[in-house]
GROMACS .gro file of C-alpha atoms in nm:
model
  358
    1UNK     CA    1  -0.364   0.676   1.326
    2UNK     CA    2  -0.170   0.395   1.152
    3UNK     CA    3  -0.067   0.206   1.471
    4UNK     CA    4   0.292   0.158   1.348
    5UNK     CA    5   0.619   0.325   1.431
    6UNK     CA    6   0.707   0.323   1.061
    7UNK     CA    7   0.478   0.426   0.778
    8UNK     CA    8   0.559   0.161   0.518
    9UNK     CA    9   0.253  -0.048   0.594
   10UNK     CA   10  -0.083  -0.142   0.442
   11UNK     CA   11  -0.269   0.118   0.648
   12UNK     CA   12  -0.080   0.414   0.504
   13UNK     CA   13  -0.096   0.253   0.158
   14UNK     CA   14  -0.470   0.205   0.191
   15UNK     CA   15  -0.515   0.569   0.295
   16UNK     CA   16  -0.335   0.686  -0.017
   17UNK     CA   17  -0.544   0.445  -0.224
   18UNK     CA   18  -0.861   0.600  -0.083
   19UNK     CA   19  -0.737   0.950  -0.167
   20UNK     CA   20  -0.694   0.838  -0.528
   21UNK     CA   21  -1.024   0.649  -0.530
   22UNK     CA   22  -1.206   0.964  -0.414
   23UNK     CA   23  -1.017   1.173  -0.674
   24UNK     CA   24  -0.855   1.392  -0.410
   25UNK     CA   25  -0.545   1.315  -0.618
   26UNK     CA   26  -0.528   1.165  -0.964
   27UNK     CA   27  -0.190   1.012  -0.883
   28UNK     CA   28   0.026   0.978  -0.571
   29UNK     CA   29   0.392   0.883  -0.555
   30UNK     CA   30   0.554   0.780  -0.226
   31UNK     CA   31   0.931   0.746  -0.185
   32UNK     CA   32   1.129   0.618   0.116
   33UNK     CA   33   1.492   0.697   0.189
   34UNK     CA   34   1.748   0.420   0.201
   35UNK     CA   35   1.893   0.299   0.529
   36UNK     CA   36   2.216   0.491   0.587
   37UNK     CA   37   2.106   0.770   0.354
   38UNK     CA   38   1.834   0.934   0.561
   39UNK     CA   39   2.019   1.257   0.643
   40UNK     CA   40   1.819   1.557   0.523
   41UNK     CA   41   1.732   1.919   0.597
   42UNK     CA   42   1.484   1.820   0.867
   43UNK     CA   43   1.772   1.678   1.077
   44UNK     CA   44   1.922   2.026   1.101
   45UNK     CA   45   1.595   2.166   1.234
   46UNK     CA   46   1.580   1.900   1.504
   47UNK     CA   47   1.939   1.979   1.592
   48UNK     CA   48   1.831   2.338   1.665
   49UNK     CA   49   1.550   2.211   1.888
   50UNK     CA   50   1.791   1.981   2.072
   51UNK     CA   51   1.994   2.286   2.168
   52UNK     CA   52   1.680   2.466   2.285
   53UNK     CA   53   1.575   2.169   2.499
   54UNK     CA   54   1.901   2.162   2.696
   55UNK     CA   55   1.760   2.419   2.937
   56UNK     CA   56   1.484   2.330   3.183
   57UNK     CA   57   1.129   2.298   3.050
   58UNK     CA   58   0.888   2.347   3.337
   59UNK     CA   59   0.544   2.318   3.174
   60UNK     CA   60   0.379   2.205   2.848
   61UNK     CA   61   0.321   2.572   2.760
   62UNK     CA   62   0.693   2.635   2.814
   63UNK     CA   63   0.770   2.357   2.565
   64UNK     CA   64   0.549   2.517   2.298
   65UNK     CA   65   0.712   2.855   2.359
   66UNK     CA   66   1.061   2.712   2.315
   67UNK     CA   67   0.966   2.562   1.979
   68UNK     CA   68   0.793   2.880   1.861
   69UNK     CA   69   1.084   3.102   1.967
   70UNK     CA   70   1.360   2.880   1.826
   71UNK     CA   71   1.589   2.988   1.543
   72UNK     CA   72   1.409   2.767   1.290
   73UNK     CA   73   1.328   2.945   0.965
   74UNK     CA   74   1.052   2.984   0.865
   75UNK     CA   75   0.904   3.040   1.208
   76UNK     CA   76   0.731   2.718   1.320
   77UNK     CA   77   0.359   2.693   1.383
   78UNK     CA   78   0.289   2.473   1.688
   79UNK     CA   79  -0.041   2.298   1.754
   80UNK     CA   80  -0.151   2.048   2.016
   81UNK     CA   81  -0.261   1.708   1.885
   82UNK     CA   82  -0.532   1.599   2.127
   83UNK     CA   83  -0.671   1.308   1.924
   84UNK     CA   84  -0.621   1.102   1.609
   85UNK     CA   85  -0.861   0.922   1.376
   86UNK     CA   86  -0.896   0.545   1.397
   87UNK     CA   87  -0.798   0.468   1.039
   88UNK     CA   88  -0.678   0.115   1.111
   89UNK     CA   89  -1.011  -0.017   1.239
   90UNK     CA   90  -1.198   0.189   0.981
   91UNK     CA   91  -1.017   0.049   0.678
   92UNK     CA   92  -0.962  -0.317   0.776
   93UNK     CA   93  -1.311  -0.428   0.656
   94UNK     CA   94  -1.250  -0.244   0.328
   95UNK     CA   95  -0.918  -0.415   0.246
   96UNK     CA   96  -0.904  -0.676  -0.030
   97UNK     CA   97  -0.862  -1.042   0.056
   98UNK     CA   98  -0.487  -1.091   0.003
   99UNK     CA   99  -0.240  -0.953   0.253
  100UNK     CA  100   0.018  -0.707   0.121
  101UNK     CA  101   0.366  -0.865   0.117
  102UNK     CA  102   0.724  -0.766   0.025
  103UNK     CA  103   0.641  -0.394   0.033
  104UNK     CA  104   0.921  -0.343   0.286
  105UNK     CA  105   1.173  -0.425   0.010
  106UNK     CA  106   1.043  -0.147  -0.215
  107UNK     CA  107   1.134   0.221  -0.186
  108UNK     CA  108   0.900   0.382  -0.439
  109UNK     CA  109   0.524   0.346  -0.473
  110UNK     CA  110   0.268   0.490  -0.709
  111UNK     CA  111  -0.110   0.502  -0.676
  112UNK     CA  112  -0.332   0.559  -0.981
  113UNK     CA  113  -0.699   0.533  -1.065
  114UNK     CA  114  -0.765   0.291  -1.352
  115UNK     CA  115  -1.115   0.195  -1.466
  116UNK     CA  116  -1.258   0.344  -1.149
  117UNK     CA  117  -1.025   0.144  -0.920
  118UNK     CA  118  -0.722   0.263  -0.726
  119UNK     CA  119  -0.418   0.046  -0.805
  120UNK     CA  120  -0.077   0.049  -0.640
  121UNK     CA  121   0.254  -0.044  -0.801
  122UNK     CA  122   0.608  -0.031  -0.669
  123UNK     CA  123   0.972  -0.036  -0.770
  124UNK     CA  124   1.280  -0.089  -0.561
  125UNK     CA  125   1.439   0.249  -0.634
  126UNK     CA  126   1.296   0.572  -0.777
  127UNK     CA  127   1.532   0.570  -1.077
  128UNK     CA  128   1.402   0.234  -1.202
  129UNK     CA  129   1.172   0.272  -1.500
  130UNK     CA  130   0.931  -0.019  -1.458
  131UNK     CA  131   0.659  -0.035  -1.194
  132UNK     CA  132   0.542  -0.378  -1.080
  133UNK     CA  133   0.329  -0.577  -1.090
  134UNK     CA  134   0.190  -0.472  -1.432
  135UNK     CA  135  -0.168  -0.540  -1.319
  136UNK     CA  136  -0.124  -0.329  -1.006
  137UNK     CA  137  -0.219  -0.416  -0.648
  138UNK     CA  138  -0.581  -0.353  -0.555
  139UNK     CA  139  -0.571  -0.278  -0.184
  140UNK     CA  140  -0.941  -0.195  -0.147
  141UNK     CA  141  -1.249  -0.402  -0.215
  142UNK     CA  142  -1.467  -0.278  -0.498
  143UNK     CA  143  -1.777  -0.060  -0.454
  144UNK     CA  144  -1.686   0.067  -0.107
  145UNK     CA  145  -1.852   0.359   0.069
  146UNK     CA  146  -1.640   0.597   0.273
  147UNK     CA  147  -1.842   0.743   0.562
  148UNK     CA  148  -1.693   0.954   0.841
  149UNK     CA  149  -1.375   0.817   1.002
  150UNK     CA  150  -1.420   0.790   1.382
  151UNK     CA  151  -1.181   0.917   1.647
  152UNK     CA  152  -0.933   0.669   1.793
  153UNK     CA  153  -1.021   0.542   2.142
  154UNK     CA  154  -0.837   0.709   2.428
  155UNK     CA  155  -0.624   0.503   2.665
  156UNK     CA  156  -0.581   0.761   2.938
  157UNK     CA  157  -0.559   0.494   3.207
  158UNK     CA  158  -0.227   0.374   3.062
  159UNK     CA  159  -0.070   0.715   3.131
  160UNK     CA  160  -0.093   0.659   3.508
  161UNK     CA  161  -0.169   1.027   3.559
  162UNK     CA  162  -0.220   0.997   3.932
  163UNK     CA  163   0.130   0.856   3.983
  164UNK     CA  164   0.284   1.112   3.746
  165UNK     CA  165   0.113   1.398   3.927
  166UNK     CA  166   0.206   1.258   4.266
  167UNK     CA  167   0.572   1.254   4.163
  168UNK     CA  168   0.544   1.614   4.042
  169UNK     CA  169   0.398   1.722   4.376
  170UNK     CA  170   0.651   1.541   4.593
  171UNK     CA  171   0.968   1.553   4.382
  172UNK     CA  172   0.954   1.839   4.132
  173UNK     CA  173   0.738   2.123   4.262
  174UNK     CA  174   0.936   2.153   4.593
  175UNK     CA  175   1.251   2.229   4.390
  176UNK     CA  176   1.097   2.541   4.234
  177UNK     CA  177   1.120   2.893   4.363
  178UNK     CA  178   0.805   3.003   4.537
  179UNK     CA  179   0.741   3.289   4.292
  180UNK     CA  180   0.674   3.058   3.996
  181UNK     CA  181   0.577   2.736   4.175
  182UNK     CA  182   0.207   2.824   4.175
  183UNK     CA  183   0.213   2.898   3.801
  184UNK     CA  184   0.384   2.566   3.724
  185UNK     CA  185   0.147   2.370   3.949
  186UNK     CA  186  -0.155   2.537   3.783
  187UNK     CA  187  -0.022   2.452   3.437
  188UNK     CA  188   0.020   2.083   3.517
  189UNK     CA  189  -0.320   2.072   3.686
  190UNK     CA  190  -0.478   2.214   3.368
  191UNK     CA  191  -0.295   1.955   3.158
  192UNK     CA  192  -0.409   1.670   3.384
  193UNK     CA  193  -0.771   1.788   3.373
  194UNK     CA  194  -0.758   1.827   2.994
  195UNK     CA  195  -0.628   1.473   2.941
  196UNK     CA  196  -0.870   1.316   3.189
  197UNK     CA  197  -1.166   1.486   3.021
  198UNK     CA  198  -1.078   1.373   2.667
  199UNK     CA  199  -1.267   1.039   2.688
  200UNK     CA  200  -1.581   1.232   2.794
  201UNK     CA  201  -1.549   1.447   2.482
  202UNK     CA  202  -1.505   1.142   2.256
  203UNK     CA  203  -1.849   1.162   2.090
  204UNK     CA  204  -1.819   1.536   2.031
  205UNK     CA  205  -1.478   1.535   1.865
  206UNK     CA  206  -1.485   1.590   1.486
  207UNK     CA  207  -1.470   1.284   1.264
  208UNK     CA  208  -1.268   1.289   0.942
  209UNK     CA  209  -1.485   1.357   0.638
  210UNK     CA  210  -1.300   1.206   0.342
  211UNK     CA  211  -1.561   1.332   0.098
  212UNK     CA  212  -1.488   1.695   0.185
  213UNK     CA  213  -1.111   1.683   0.138
  214UNK     CA  214  -1.007   1.946  -0.117
  215UNK     CA  215  -0.910   1.833  -0.466
  216UNK     CA  216  -0.555   1.927  -0.565
  217UNK     CA  217  -0.438   2.028  -0.909
  218UNK     CA  218  -0.172   1.834  -1.096
  219UNK     CA  219   0.191   1.909  -1.013
  220UNK     CA  220   0.508   1.800  -1.194
  221UNK     CA  221   0.656   1.465  -1.085
  222UNK     CA  222   0.988   1.514  -0.897
  223UNK     CA  223   1.310   1.391  -1.057
  224UNK     CA  224   1.470   1.101  -0.862
  225UNK     CA  225   1.801   1.183  -0.690
  226UNK     CA  226   2.121   1.059  -0.854
  227UNK     CA  227   2.265   0.906  -0.535
  228UNK     CA  228   2.033   0.605  -0.574
  229UNK     CA  229   2.208   0.483  -0.891
  230UNK     CA  230   2.457   0.249  -0.711
  231UNK     CA  231   2.165   0.045  -0.575
  232UNK     CA  232   2.002  -0.041  -0.907
  233UNK     CA  233   2.165  -0.382  -0.944
  234UNK     CA  234   2.044  -0.525  -0.614
  235UNK     CA  235   1.806  -0.818  -0.617
  236UNK     CA  236   1.441  -0.717  -0.641
  237UNK     CA  237   1.141  -0.878  -0.475
  238UNK     CA  238   0.807  -0.845  -0.644
  239UNK     CA  239   0.531  -0.668  -0.455
  240UNK     CA  240   0.254  -0.909  -0.355
  241UNK     CA  241  -0.109  -0.849  -0.265
  242UNK     CA  242  -0.457  -0.850  -0.419
  243UNK     CA  243  -0.388  -0.787  -0.787
  244UNK     CA  244  -0.631  -0.604  -1.010
  245UNK     CA  245  -0.701  -0.838  -1.304
  246UNK     CA  246  -0.643  -0.670  -1.638
  247UNK     CA  247  -0.943  -0.667  -1.868
  248UNK     CA  248  -0.945  -0.946  -2.127
  249UNK     CA  249  -0.842  -0.838  -2.475
  250UNK     CA  250  -1.133  -0.743  -2.701
  251UNK     CA  251  -1.163  -0.834  -3.067
  252UNK     CA  252  -1.118  -1.142  -3.283
  253UNK     CA  253  -0.834  -1.362  -3.160
  254UNK     CA  254  -0.767  -1.467  -3.519
  255UNK     CA  255  -0.666  -1.109  -3.600
  256UNK     CA  256  -0.427  -1.086  -3.303
  257UNK     CA  257  -0.275  -1.434  -3.285
  258UNK     CA  258   0.104  -1.453  -3.310
  259UNK     CA  259   0.360  -1.723  -3.247
  260UNK     CA  260   0.476  -1.755  -2.885
  261UNK     CA  261   0.151  -1.609  -2.754
  262UNK     CA  262   0.015  -1.779  -2.440
  263UNK     CA  263  -0.352  -1.881  -2.452
  264UNK     CA  264  -0.627  -2.052  -2.250
  265UNK     CA  265  -0.832  -2.312  -2.437
  266UNK     CA  266  -1.189  -2.414  -2.353
  267UNK     CA  267  -1.236  -2.787  -2.315
  268UNK     CA  268  -1.543  -2.987  -2.222
  269UNK     CA  269  -1.312  -3.211  -2.022
  270UNK     CA  270  -1.285  -3.063  -1.674
  271UNK     CA  271  -0.980  -3.270  -1.579
  272UNK     CA  272  -0.647  -3.082  -1.572
  273UNK     CA  273  -0.806  -2.742  -1.620
  274UNK     CA  274  -0.692  -2.482  -1.703
  275UNK     CA  275  -0.583  -2.594  -2.051
  276UNK     CA  276  -0.307  -2.346  -2.131
  277UNK     CA  277  -0.030  -2.340  -2.385
  278UNK     CA  278   0.188  -2.140  -2.622
  279UNK     CA  279   0.114  -2.083  -2.990
  280UNK     CA  280   0.377  -2.253  -3.210
  281UNK     CA  281   0.247  -2.214  -3.566
  282UNK     CA  282  -0.044  -2.042  -3.740
  283UNK     CA  283  -0.263  -2.239  -3.983
  284UNK     CA  284  -0.451  -1.946  -4.128
  285UNK     CA  285  -0.630  -2.135  -4.404
  286UNK     CA  286  -0.827  -2.341  -4.152
  287UNK     CA  287  -0.848  -2.086  -3.865
  288UNK     CA  288  -0.641  -2.324  -3.658
  289UNK     CA  289  -0.303  -2.315  -3.489
  290UNK     CA  290  -0.053  -2.556  -3.344
  291UNK     CA  291  -0.020  -2.527  -2.965
  292UNK     CA  292   0.239  -2.656  -2.721
  293UNK     CA  293   0.067  -2.748  -2.398
  294UNK     CA  294   0.189  -2.635  -2.055
  295UNK     CA  295   0.103  -2.777  -1.713
  296UNK     CA  296   0.161  -2.722  -1.344
  297UNK     CA  297   0.370  -2.953  -1.127
  298UNK     CA  298   0.099  -2.932  -0.859
  299UNK     CA  299  -0.246  -2.779  -0.844
  300UNK     CA  300  -0.158  -2.483  -0.621
  301UNK     CA  301   0.140  -2.374  -0.829
  302UNK     CA  302   0.120  -2.054  -1.034
  303UNK     CA  303   0.405  -2.155  -1.269
  304UNK     CA  304   0.341  -2.359  -1.581
  305UNK     CA  305   0.605  -2.570  -1.764
  306UNK     CA  306   0.595  -2.740  -2.108
  307UNK     CA  307   0.417  -3.075  -2.120
  308UNK     CA  308   0.604  -3.363  -2.285
  309UNK     CA  309   0.510  -3.700  -2.430
  310UNK     CA  310   0.638  -4.027  -2.286
  311UNK     CA  311   0.934  -4.017  -2.526
  312UNK     CA  312   1.030  -3.667  -2.408
  313UNK     CA  313   0.904  -3.487  -2.720
  314UNK     CA  314   0.689  -3.171  -2.687
  315UNK     CA  315   0.317  -3.233  -2.639
  316UNK     CA  316   0.159  -3.056  -2.939
  317UNK     CA  317  -0.195  -3.031  -3.077
  318UNK     CA  318  -0.384  -2.846  -3.349
  319UNK     CA  319  -0.681  -2.648  -3.218
  320UNK     CA  320  -0.930  -2.399  -3.355
  321UNK     CA  321  -0.897  -2.031  -3.278
  322UNK     CA  322  -1.264  -2.041  -3.172
  323UNK     CA  323  -1.170  -2.244  -2.863
  324UNK     CA  324  -0.950  -1.967  -2.720
  325UNK     CA  325  -1.094  -1.809  -2.406
  326UNK     CA  326  -0.816  -1.567  -2.300
  327UNK     CA  327  -0.480  -1.453  -2.425
  328UNK     CA  328  -0.209  -1.212  -2.310
  329UNK     CA  329  -0.263  -1.306  -1.945
  330UNK     CA  330   0.075  -1.448  -1.835
  331UNK     CA  331   0.370  -1.286  -1.661
  332UNK     CA  332   0.738  -1.366  -1.612
  333UNK     CA  333   0.761  -1.506  -1.964
  334UNK     CA  334   1.056  -1.729  -2.053
  335UNK     CA  335   1.135  -2.005  -2.302
  336UNK     CA  336   1.040  -2.283  -2.063
  337UNK     CA  337   0.782  -2.140  -1.823
  338UNK     CA  338   0.529  -1.870  -1.751
  339UNK     CA  339   0.335  -1.757  -1.446
  340UNK     CA  340  -0.040  -1.701  -1.410
  341UNK     CA  341  -0.152  -1.489  -1.116
  342UNK     CA  342  -0.411  -1.617  -0.871
  343UNK     CA  343  -0.643  -1.341  -0.984
  344UNK     CA  344  -0.617  -1.457  -1.346
  345UNK     CA  345  -0.667  -1.819  -1.244
  346UNK     CA  346  -0.990  -1.714  -1.071
  347UNK     CA  347  -1.099  -1.526  -1.381
  348UNK     CA  348  -1.017  -1.827  -1.601
  349UNK     CA  349  -1.214  -2.056  -1.368
  350UNK     CA  350  -1.513  -1.821  -1.393
  351UNK     CA  351  -1.475  -1.831  -1.771
  352UNK     CA  352  -1.490  -2.211  -1.771
  353UNK     CA  353  -1.800  -2.204  -1.550
  354UNK     CA  354  -1.969  -1.958  -1.786
  355UNK     CA  355  -1.889  -2.171  -2.093
  356UNK     CA  356  -2.002  -2.491  -1.919
  357UNK     CA  357  -2.350  -2.341  -1.875
  358UNK     CA  358  -2.388  -2.263  -2.245
   0.00000   0.00000   0.00000
């Protein structure tokens, strides 16, 4: 039970993340149709049912019979849904700290397991090649257990069954022919009793066991439809939420350093941390490099711009490669700015704390 009339929400996304986390699927893709382009084969099936429903439906059993005997092919299987599972309340404590944002502007989502964590990425249209953000969105907290999912609470009192049944007795049943009135009355009485007894059966209804869901084999990824091509040029909004921080690069920075690489420098001075900048020139003979420093306009900003001296010239320094803490951590690179995610800023802060204790 996702408690929403539409399914593009964090509760559905979290459910798919759990399926990947538990290896029910290795990968899940989710695509939504565009507004104005939602016509599909299912509409035709509902059109058939609309025709069937034009004649009188006297009882719930009569409704099931009409669906089963309709001209839908293949022949439909009809089941009563007497309860749902309370996924919303179950998963809320397991969600990561940051609220999912801008997912309503995306139409395609992918869920993958990476380093034991389920990460979600999105793109505006299925035909786009790049998923964002590169780090992925981590919807679930780490190291979570997944016990049985409880049944959703019943709200039978909101159905006003007594009033509904009173109207049936006084307004509908008298219109029926005597030969089938008793059968119709008995059917509605059974339905009323069934619904009223559901809360009493609450503790005995089966809970959802996520651990016992069957594992599915890999299947080929579907090819995106061509009709989405005209929408590729529309403005995109990046998916926001709790990002999974990419692991820091291993190895000797001296072997990987290149010009225009963004780096974090350790400094004993705690003022103006983090000390970040862009490599300008390699000085290989001394294991040093020339760096152009970058700074934020205010402390809460995620975007860094080049620092300048009082005369307007670039603020440059020569530093040792041994002072580099992290590299290859920025996003939205450009000639005059770069962005550092909140998750990376937290990781950098932890790095400073660790070095300060040495």
